[in-house]
PDB file of C-alpha atoms in Angstrom:
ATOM      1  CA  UNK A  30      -1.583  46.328 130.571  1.00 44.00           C
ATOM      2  CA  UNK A  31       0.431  49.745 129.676  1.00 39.00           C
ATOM      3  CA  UNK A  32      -2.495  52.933 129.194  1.00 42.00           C
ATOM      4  CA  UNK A  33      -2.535  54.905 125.742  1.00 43.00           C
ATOM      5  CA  UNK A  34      -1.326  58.602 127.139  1.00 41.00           C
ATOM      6  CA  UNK A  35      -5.111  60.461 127.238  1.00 43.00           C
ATOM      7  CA  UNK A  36      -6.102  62.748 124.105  1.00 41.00           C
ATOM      8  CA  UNK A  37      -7.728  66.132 124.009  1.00 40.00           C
ATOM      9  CA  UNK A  38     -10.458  64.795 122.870  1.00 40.00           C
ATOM     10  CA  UNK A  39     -11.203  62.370 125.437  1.00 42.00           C
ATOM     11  CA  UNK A  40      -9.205  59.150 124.465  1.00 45.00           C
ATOM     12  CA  UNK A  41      -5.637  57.983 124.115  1.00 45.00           C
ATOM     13  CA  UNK A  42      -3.120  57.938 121.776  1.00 44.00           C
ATOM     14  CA  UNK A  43      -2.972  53.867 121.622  1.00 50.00           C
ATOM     15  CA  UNK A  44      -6.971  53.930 120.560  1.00 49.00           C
ATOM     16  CA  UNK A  45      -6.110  56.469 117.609  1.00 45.00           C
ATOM     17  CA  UNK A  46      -3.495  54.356 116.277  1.00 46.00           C
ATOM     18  CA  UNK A  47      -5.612  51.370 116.819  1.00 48.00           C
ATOM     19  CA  UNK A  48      -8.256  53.104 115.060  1.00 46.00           C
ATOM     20  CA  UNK A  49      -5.605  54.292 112.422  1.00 45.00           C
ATOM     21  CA  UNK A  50      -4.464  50.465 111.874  1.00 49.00           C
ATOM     22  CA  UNK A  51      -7.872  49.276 111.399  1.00 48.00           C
ATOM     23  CA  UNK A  52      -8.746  51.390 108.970  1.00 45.00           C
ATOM     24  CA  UNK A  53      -5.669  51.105 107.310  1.00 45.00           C
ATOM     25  CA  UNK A  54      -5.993  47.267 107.077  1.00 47.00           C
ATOM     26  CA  UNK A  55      -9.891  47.538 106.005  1.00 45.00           C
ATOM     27  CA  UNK A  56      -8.067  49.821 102.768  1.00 41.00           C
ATOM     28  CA  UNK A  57      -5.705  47.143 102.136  1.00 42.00           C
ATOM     29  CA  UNK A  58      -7.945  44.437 102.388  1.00 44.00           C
ATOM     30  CA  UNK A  59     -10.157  45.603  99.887  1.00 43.00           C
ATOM     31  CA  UNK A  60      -9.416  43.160  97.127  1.00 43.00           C
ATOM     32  CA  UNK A  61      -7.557  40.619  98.921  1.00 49.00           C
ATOM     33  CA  UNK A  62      -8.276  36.835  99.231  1.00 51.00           C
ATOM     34  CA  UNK A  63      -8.592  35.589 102.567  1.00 46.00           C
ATOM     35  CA  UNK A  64      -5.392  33.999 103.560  1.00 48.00           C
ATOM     36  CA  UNK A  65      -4.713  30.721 103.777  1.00 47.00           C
ATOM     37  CA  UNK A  66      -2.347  28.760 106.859  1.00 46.00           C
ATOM     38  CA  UNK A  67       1.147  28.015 105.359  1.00 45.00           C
ATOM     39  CA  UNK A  68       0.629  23.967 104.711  1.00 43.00           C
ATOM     40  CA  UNK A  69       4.373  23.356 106.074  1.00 46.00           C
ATOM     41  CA  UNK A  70       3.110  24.663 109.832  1.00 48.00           C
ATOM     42  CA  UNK A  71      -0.456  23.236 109.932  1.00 44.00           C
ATOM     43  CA  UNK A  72       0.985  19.993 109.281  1.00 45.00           C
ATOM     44  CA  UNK A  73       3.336  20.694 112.063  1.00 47.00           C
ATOM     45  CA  UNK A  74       1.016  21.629 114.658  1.00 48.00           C
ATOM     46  CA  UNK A  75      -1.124  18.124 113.456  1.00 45.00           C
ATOM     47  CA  UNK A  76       1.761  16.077 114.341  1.00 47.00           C
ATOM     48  CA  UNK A  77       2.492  17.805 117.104  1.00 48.00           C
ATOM     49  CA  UNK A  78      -1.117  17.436 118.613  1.00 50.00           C
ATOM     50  CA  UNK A  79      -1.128  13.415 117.065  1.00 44.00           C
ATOM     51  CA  UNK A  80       2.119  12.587 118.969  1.00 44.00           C
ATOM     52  CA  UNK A  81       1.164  14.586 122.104  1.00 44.00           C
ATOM     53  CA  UNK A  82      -2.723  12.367 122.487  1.00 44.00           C
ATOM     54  CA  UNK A  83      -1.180   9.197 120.974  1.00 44.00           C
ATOM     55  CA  UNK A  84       1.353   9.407 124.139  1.00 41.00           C
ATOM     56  CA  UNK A  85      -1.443  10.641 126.733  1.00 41.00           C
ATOM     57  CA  UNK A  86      -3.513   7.416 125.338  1.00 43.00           C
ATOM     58  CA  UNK A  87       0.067   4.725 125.744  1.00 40.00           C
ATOM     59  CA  UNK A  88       0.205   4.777 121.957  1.00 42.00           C
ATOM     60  CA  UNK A  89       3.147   4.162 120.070  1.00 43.00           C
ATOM     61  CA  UNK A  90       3.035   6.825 117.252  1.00 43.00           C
ATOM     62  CA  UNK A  91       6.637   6.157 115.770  1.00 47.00           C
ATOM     63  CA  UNK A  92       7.627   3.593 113.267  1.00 50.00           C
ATOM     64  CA  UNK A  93       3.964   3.308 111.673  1.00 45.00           C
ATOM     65  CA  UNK A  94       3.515   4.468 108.212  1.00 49.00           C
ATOM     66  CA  UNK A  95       2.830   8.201 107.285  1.00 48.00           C
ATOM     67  CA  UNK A  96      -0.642   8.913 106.060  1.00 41.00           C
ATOM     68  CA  UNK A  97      -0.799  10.882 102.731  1.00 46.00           C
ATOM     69  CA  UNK A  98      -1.699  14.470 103.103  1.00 45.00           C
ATOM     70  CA  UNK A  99      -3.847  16.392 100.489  1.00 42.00           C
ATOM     71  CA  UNK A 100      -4.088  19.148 102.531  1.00 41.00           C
ATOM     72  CA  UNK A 101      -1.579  21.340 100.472  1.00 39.00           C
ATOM     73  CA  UNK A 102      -2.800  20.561  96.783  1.00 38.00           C
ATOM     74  CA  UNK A 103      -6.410  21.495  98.490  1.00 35.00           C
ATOM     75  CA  UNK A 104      -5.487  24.549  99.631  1.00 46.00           C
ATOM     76  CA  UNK A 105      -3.539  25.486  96.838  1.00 51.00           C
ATOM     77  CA  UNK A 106      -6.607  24.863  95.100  1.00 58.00           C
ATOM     78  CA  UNK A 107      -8.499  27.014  96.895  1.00 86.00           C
ATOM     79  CA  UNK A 108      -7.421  30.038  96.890  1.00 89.00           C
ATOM     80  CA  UNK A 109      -6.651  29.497  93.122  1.00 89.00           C
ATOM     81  CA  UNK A 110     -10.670  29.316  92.987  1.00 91.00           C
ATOM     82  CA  UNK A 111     -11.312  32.457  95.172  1.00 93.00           C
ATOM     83  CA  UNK A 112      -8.397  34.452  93.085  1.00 94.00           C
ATOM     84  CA  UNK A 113     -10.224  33.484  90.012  1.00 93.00           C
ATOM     85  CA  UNK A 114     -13.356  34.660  91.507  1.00 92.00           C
ATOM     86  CA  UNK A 115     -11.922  37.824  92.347  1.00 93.00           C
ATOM     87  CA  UNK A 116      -9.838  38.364  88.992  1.00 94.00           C
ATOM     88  CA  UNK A 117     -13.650  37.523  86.879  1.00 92.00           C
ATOM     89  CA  UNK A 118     -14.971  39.935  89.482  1.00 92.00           C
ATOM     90  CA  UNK A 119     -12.151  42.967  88.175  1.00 92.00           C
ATOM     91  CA  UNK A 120     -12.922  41.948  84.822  1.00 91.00           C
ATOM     92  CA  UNK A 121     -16.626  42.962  84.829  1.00 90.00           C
ATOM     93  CA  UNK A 122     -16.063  45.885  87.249  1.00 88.00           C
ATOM     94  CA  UNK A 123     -13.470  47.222  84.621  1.00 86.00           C
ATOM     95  CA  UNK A 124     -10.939  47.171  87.751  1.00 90.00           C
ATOM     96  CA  UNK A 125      -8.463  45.085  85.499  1.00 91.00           C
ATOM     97  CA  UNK A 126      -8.825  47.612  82.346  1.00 91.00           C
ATOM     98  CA  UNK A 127      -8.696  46.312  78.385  1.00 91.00           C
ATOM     99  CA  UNK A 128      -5.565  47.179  76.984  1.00 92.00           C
ATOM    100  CA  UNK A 129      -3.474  47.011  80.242  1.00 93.00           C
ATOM    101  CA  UNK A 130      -0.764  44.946  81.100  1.00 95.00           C
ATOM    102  CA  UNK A 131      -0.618  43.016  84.753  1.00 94.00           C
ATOM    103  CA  UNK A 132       1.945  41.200  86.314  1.00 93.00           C
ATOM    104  CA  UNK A 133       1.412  37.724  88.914  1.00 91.00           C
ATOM    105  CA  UNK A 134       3.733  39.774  91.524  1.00 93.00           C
ATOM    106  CA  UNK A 135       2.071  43.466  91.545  1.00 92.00           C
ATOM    107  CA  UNK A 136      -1.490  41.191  91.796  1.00 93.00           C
ATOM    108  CA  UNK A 137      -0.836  38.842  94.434  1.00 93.00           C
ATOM    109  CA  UNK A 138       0.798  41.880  96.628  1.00 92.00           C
ATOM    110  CA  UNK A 139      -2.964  43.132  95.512  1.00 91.00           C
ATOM    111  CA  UNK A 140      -4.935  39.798  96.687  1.00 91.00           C
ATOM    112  CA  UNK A 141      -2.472  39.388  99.211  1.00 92.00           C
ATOM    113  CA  UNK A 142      -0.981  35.575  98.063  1.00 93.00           C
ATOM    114  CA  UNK A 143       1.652  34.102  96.548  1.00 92.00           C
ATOM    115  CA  UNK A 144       2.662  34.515  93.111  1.00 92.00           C
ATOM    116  CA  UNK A 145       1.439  31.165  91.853  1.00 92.00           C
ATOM    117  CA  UNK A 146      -2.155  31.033  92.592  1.00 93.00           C
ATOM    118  CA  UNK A 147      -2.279  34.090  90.392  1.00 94.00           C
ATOM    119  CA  UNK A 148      -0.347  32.733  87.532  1.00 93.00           C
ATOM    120  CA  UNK A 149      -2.216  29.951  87.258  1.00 94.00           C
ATOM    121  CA  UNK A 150      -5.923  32.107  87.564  1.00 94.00           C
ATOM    122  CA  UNK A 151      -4.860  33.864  84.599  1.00 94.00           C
ATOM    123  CA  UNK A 152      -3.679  31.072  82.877  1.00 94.00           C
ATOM    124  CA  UNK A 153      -7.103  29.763  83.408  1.00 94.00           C
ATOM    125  CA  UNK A 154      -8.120  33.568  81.862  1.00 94.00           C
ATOM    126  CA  UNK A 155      -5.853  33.044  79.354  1.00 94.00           C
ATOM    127  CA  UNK A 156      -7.546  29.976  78.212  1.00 92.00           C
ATOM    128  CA  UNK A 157     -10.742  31.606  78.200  1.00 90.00           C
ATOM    129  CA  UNK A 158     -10.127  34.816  76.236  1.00 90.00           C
ATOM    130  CA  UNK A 159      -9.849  37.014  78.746  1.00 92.00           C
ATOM    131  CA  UNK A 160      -6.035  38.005  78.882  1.00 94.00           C
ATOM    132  CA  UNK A 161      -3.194  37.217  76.959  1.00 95.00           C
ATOM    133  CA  UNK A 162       0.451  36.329  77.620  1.00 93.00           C
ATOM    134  CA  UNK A 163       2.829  39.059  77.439  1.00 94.00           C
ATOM    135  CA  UNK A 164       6.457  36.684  77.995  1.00 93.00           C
ATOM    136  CA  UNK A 165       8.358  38.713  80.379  1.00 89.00           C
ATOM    137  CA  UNK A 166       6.063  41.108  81.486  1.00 92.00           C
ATOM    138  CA  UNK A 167       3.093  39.325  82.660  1.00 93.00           C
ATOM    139  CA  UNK A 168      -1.163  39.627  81.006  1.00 94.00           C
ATOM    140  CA  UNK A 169      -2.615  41.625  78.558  1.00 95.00           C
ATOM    141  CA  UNK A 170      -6.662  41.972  79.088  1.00 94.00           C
ATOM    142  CA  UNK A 171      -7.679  41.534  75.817  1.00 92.00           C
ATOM    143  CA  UNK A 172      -9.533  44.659  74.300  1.00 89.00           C
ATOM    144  CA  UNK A 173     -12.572  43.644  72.745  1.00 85.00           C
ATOM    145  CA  UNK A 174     -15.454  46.033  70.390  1.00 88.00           C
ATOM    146  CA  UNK A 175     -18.947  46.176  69.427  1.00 88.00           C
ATOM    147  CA  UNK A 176     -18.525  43.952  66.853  1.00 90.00           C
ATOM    148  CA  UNK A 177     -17.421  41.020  69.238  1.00 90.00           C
ATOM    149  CA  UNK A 178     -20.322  41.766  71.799  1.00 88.00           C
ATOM    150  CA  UNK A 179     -22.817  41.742  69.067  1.00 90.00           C
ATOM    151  CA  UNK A 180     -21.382  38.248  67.514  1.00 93.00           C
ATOM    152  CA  UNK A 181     -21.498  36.707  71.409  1.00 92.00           C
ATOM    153  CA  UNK A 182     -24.876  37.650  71.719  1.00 91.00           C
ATOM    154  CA  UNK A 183     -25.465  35.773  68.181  1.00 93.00           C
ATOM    155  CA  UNK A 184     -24.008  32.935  68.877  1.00 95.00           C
ATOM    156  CA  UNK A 185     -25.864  32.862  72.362  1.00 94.00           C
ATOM    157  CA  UNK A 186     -28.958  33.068  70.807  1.00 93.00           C
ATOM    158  CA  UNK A 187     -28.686  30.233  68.740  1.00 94.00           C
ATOM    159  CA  UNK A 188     -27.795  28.084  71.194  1.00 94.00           C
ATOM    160  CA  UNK A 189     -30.286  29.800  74.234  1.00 94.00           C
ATOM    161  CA  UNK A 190     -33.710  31.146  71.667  1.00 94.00           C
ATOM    162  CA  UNK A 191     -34.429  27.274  70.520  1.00 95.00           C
ATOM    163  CA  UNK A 192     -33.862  25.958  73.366  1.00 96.00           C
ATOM    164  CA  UNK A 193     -36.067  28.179  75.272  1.00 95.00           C
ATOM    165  CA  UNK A 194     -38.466  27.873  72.742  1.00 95.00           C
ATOM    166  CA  UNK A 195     -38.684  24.035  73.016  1.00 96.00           C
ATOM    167  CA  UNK A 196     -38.921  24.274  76.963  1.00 97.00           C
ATOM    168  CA  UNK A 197     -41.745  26.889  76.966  1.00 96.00           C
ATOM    169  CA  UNK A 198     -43.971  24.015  75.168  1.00 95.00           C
ATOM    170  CA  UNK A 199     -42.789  20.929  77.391  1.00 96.00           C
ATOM    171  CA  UNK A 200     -41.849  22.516  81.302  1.00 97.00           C
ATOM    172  CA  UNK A 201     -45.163  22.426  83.318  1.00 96.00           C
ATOM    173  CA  UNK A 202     -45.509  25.523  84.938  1.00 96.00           C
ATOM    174  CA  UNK A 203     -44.968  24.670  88.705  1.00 96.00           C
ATOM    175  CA  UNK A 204     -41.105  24.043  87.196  1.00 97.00           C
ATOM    176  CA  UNK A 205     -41.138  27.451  85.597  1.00 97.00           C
ATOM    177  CA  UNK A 206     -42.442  29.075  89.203  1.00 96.00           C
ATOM    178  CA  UNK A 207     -39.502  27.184  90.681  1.00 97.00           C
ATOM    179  CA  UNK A 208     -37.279  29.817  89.094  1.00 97.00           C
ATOM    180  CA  UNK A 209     -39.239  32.609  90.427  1.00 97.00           C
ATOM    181  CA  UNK A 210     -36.307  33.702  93.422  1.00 97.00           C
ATOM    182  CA  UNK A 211     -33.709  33.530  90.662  1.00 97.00           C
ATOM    183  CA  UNK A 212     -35.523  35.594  88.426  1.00 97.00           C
ATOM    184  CA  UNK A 213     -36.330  38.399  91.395  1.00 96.00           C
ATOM    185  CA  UNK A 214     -32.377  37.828  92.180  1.00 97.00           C
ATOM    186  CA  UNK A 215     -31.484  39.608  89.293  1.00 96.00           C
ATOM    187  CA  UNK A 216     -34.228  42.825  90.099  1.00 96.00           C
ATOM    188  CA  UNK A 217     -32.401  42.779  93.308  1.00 96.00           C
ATOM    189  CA  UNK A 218     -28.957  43.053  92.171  1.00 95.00           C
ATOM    190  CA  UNK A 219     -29.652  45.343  89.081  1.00 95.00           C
ATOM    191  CA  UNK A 220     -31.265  47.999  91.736  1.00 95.00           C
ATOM    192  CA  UNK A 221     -27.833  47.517  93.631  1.00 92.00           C
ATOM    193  CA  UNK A 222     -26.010  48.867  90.827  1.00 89.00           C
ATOM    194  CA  UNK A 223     -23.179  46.568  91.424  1.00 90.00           C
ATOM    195  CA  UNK A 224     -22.247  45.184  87.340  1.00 90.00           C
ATOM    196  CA  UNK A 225     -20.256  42.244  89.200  1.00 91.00           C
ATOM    197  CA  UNK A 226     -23.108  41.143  91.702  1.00 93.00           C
ATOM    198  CA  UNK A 227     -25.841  41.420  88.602  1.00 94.00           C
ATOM    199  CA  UNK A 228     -23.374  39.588  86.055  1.00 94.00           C
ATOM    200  CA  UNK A 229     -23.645  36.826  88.953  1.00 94.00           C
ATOM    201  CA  UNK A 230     -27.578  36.953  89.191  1.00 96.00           C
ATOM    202  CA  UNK A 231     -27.859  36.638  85.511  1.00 96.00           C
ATOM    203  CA  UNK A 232     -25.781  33.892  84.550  1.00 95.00           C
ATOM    204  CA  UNK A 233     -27.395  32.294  87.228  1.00 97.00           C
ATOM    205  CA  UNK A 234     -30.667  32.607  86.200  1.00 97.00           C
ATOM    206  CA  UNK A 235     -29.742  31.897  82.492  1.00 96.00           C
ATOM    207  CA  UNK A 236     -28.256  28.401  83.892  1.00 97.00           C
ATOM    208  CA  UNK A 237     -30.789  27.842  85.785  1.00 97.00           C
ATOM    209  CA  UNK A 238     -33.133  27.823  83.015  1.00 97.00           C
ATOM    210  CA  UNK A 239     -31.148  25.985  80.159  1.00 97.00           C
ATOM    211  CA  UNK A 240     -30.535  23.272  83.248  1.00 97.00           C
ATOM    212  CA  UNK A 241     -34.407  21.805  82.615  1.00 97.00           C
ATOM    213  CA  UNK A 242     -32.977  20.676  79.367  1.00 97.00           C
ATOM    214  CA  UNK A 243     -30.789  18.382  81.234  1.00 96.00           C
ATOM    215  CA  UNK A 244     -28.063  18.386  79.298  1.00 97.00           C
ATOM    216  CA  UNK A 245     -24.523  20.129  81.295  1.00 96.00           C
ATOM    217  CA  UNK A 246     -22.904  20.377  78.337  1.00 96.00           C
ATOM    218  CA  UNK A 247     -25.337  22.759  76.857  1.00 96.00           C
ATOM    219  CA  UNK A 248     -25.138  24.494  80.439  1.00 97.00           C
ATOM    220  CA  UNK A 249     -21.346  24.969  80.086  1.00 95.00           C
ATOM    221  CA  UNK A 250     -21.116  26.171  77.034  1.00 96.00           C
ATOM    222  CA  UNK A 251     -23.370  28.606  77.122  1.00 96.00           C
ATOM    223  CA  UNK A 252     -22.732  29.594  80.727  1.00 95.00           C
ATOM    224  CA  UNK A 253     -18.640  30.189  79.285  1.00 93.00           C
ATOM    225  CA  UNK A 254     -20.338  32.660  76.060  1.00 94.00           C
ATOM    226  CA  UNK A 255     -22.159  34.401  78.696  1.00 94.00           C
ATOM    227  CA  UNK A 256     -19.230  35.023  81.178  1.00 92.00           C
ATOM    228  CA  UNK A 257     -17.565  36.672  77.992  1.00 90.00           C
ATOM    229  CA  UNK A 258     -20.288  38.705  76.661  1.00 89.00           C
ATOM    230  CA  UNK A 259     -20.161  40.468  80.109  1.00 88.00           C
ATOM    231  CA  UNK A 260     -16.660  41.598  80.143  1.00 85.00           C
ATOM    232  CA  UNK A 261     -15.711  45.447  79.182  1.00 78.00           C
ATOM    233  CA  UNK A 262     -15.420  46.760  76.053  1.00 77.00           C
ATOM    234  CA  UNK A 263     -12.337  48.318  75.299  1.00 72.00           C
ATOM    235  CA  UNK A 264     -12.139  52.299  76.628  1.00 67.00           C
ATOM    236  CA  UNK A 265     -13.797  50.847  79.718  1.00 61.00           C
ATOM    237  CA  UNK A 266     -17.168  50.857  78.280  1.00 62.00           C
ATOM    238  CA  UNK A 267     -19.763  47.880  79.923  1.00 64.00           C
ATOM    239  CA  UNK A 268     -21.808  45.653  77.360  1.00 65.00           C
ATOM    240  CA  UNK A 269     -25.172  47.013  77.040  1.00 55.00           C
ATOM    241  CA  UNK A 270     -24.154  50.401  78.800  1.00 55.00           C
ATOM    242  CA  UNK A 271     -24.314  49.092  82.139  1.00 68.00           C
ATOM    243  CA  UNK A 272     -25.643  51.956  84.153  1.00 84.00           C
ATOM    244  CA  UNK A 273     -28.591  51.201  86.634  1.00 89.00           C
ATOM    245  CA  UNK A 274     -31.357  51.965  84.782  1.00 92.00           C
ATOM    246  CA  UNK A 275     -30.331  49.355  81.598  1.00 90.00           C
ATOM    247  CA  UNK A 276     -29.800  46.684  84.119  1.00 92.00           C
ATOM    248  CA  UNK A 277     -32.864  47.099  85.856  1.00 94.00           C
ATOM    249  CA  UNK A 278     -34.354  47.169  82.577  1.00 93.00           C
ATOM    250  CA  UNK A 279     -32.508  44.106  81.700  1.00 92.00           C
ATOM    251  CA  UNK A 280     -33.537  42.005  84.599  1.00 94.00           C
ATOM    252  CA  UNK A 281     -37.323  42.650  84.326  1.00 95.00           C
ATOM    253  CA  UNK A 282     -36.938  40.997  80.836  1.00 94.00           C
ATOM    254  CA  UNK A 283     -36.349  37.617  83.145  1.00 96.00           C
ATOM    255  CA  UNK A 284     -39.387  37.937  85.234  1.00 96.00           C
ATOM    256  CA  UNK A 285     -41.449  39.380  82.575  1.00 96.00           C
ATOM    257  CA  UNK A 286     -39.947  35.901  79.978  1.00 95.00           C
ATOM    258  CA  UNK A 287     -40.980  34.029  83.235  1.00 95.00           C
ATOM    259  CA  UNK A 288     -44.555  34.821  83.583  1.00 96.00           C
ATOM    260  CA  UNK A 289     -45.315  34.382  79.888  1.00 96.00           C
ATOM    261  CA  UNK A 290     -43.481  30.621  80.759  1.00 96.00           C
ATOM    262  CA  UNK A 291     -46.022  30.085  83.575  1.00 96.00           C
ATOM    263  CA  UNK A 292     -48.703  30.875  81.806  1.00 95.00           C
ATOM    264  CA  UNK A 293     -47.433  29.098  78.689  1.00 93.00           C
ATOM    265  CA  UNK A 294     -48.208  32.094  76.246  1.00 94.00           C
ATOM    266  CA  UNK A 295     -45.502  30.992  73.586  1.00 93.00           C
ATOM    267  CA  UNK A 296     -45.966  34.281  71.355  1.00 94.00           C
ATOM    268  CA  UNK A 297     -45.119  36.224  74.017  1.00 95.00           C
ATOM    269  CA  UNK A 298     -42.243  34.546  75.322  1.00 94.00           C
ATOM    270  CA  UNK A 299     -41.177  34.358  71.579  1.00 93.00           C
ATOM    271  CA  UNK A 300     -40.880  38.268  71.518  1.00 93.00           C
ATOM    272  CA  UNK A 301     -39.487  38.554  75.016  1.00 94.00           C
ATOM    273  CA  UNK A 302     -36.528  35.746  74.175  1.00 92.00           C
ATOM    274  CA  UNK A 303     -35.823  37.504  70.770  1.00 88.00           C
ATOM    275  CA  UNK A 304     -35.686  41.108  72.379  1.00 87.00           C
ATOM    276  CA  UNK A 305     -33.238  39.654  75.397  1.00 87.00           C
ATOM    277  CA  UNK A 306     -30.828  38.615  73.384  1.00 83.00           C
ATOM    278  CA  UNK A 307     -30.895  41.493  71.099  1.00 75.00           C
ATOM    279  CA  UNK A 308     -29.528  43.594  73.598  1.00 59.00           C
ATOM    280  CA  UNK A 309     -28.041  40.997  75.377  1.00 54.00           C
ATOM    281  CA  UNK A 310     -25.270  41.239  77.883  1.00 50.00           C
TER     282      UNK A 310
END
C-alpha cells in the first residue's frame, strides 16, 4: 500500500484529501435519498449466483421457465416513497420555497436519483395541493395566506372537535394513557426546534387519537388537512409562527387535552380542543 507524503502537521497528504472527500460527500449528501442498486445488475449477479449453485448441486438450470421478478417495480417504489418523504420534509422546512419554480432534473441531482422518482413524487404533490405544473419548466409550490391556514384549521375542527368530544365520553381511560409516549413525542420534538420532526410528532399523535374511532377513512382525511395546514405560508412564513417557544407551547396543549381525557373532565377537554384548533397548525 503506497504512503500519503508526511504533513507539517504530523500526517500525510492522502489523509487530508481523505478527510477533504469525506467531508465533501457528508455536504453533498445532505438531502439525498439513499441509493438504490441498478435493477438490470442485481438481477445479473442473482443469475449469476443461481446458475453457479444450481451447477455445484448437478442441477440443470437452463430450459426451465423464468420466474417473474418484482424486484424493479419495488424498488422503483421505494425510493419514490423516501423522495416523497424528503420533498414533504422541504415543504415544512420552507427548503422548497412558495412561489418558486423546481425542475425533476435540478432535484434528483439534489436527492441524488433519477429523474422519474421525482416526477412522479410531485405528481403525487401535485395531487395534493402542494405544487403545481408549470409545462416545460417543471413545479410551482403553491403560495398559500392566512386566509387558507385559518379555513384548514376550520374545516379540521369540524371534523377533529366532535369527534374528540364523543371519544372523551366513551374511551376508558387506560386507552387514553396508551397515548401518553405520543403525546410526550411531540414535547420532545417541539424542544428540538426541528418544524419537520414536530410536524411528524403531531400528526402522529392527532392520528393516533382519531384512530379509537375506528374508522380509516376519518383517519385519512383528516391526517391529508393536517399535512396541508403545516406547509409555509407564502414569504416563507410557518403556520402558527413556528419558532420554539409556539411549538413547545403547542405540544403541551396534547398532554395537557390528554390528562383532562384520563381523568374524563369533559369541560376541560372542551376548552383545551376548542383552543387547539384555534391556533392550530
Amino acid at each position: 500500500m503506497k504512503q500519503g507524503t508526511q504533513g507539517s502537521a504530523g500526517t500525510t497528504t492522502g489523509e487530508a484529501a481523505a478527510a477533504a472527500e469525506a467531508a465533501a460527500g457528508t455536504a453533498r449528501s445532505r438531502y439525498r435519498v439513499p441509493s438504490q442498486p441498478a435493477a438490470g445488475e442485481a438481477d445479473r449477479r442473482r443469475d449469476a449466483g443461481a446458475a453457479t449453485e444450481g451447477s455445484a448441486r448437478g442441477e440443470h438450470t437452463h430450459g426451465e421457465p423464468a420466474l417473474p421478478r418484482p424486484r424493479p417495480a419495488v424498488q422503483r417504489s421505494s425510493v419514490r416513497g423516501q423522495v416523497l418523504a424528503a420533498l414533504r420534509t422541504a415543504l415544512v422546512t420552507g427548503d422548497l420555497r412558495p412561489g418558486e419554480v423546481y425542475s425533476g432534473p435540478v432535484l434528483a441531482e439534489r436527492y441524488g436519483v433519477s429523474a422519474t422518482p421525482v416526477r412522479e413524487a410531485m405528481q403525487q404533490l401535485a395531487q395534493e395541493g402542494a405544487v403545481e405544473v408549470v409545462p416545460n419548466r417543471g413545479f410551482r409550490v403553491v403560495e398559500r395566506g392566512p386566509r387558507e391556514l385559518a379555513e384548514l384549521a376550520e374545516v379540521r375542527a369540524l371534523i377533529e372537535v366532535p369527534v374528540m368530544l364523543r371519544l372523551a365520553r366513551t374511551v376508558p381511560a387506560e386507552r387514553w394513557a396508551g397515548l401518553r409516549p405520543l403525546a410526550e413525542a411531540t414535547v420532545r420534538a417541539a424542544s428540538s426546534g426541528c418544524r419537520a420532526t414536530y410536524a411528524e410528532a403531531d400528526r402522529a399523535f392527532h392520528s393516533a387519537v382519531l384512530a379509537l374511532a375506528g374508522n380509516q377513512q376519518l383517519v385519512g382525511v383528516a391526517e391529508e388537512l393536517h399535512r396541508r395546514a403545516q406547509w409555509p405560508l407564502a414569504g416563507g412564513g410557518a403556520p402558527g409562527g413556528g419558532t420554539r417557544a409556539e411549538l413547545i407551547a403547542d405540544a403541551h396543549e396534547h398532554t395537557a387535552l390528554l390528562d383532562a381525557l384520563i381523568a374524563g373532565d369533559l369541560d376541560v377537554v372542551r376548552t383545551l380542543v376548542g383552543e387547539h384548533f384555534n391556533g392550530a397548525e
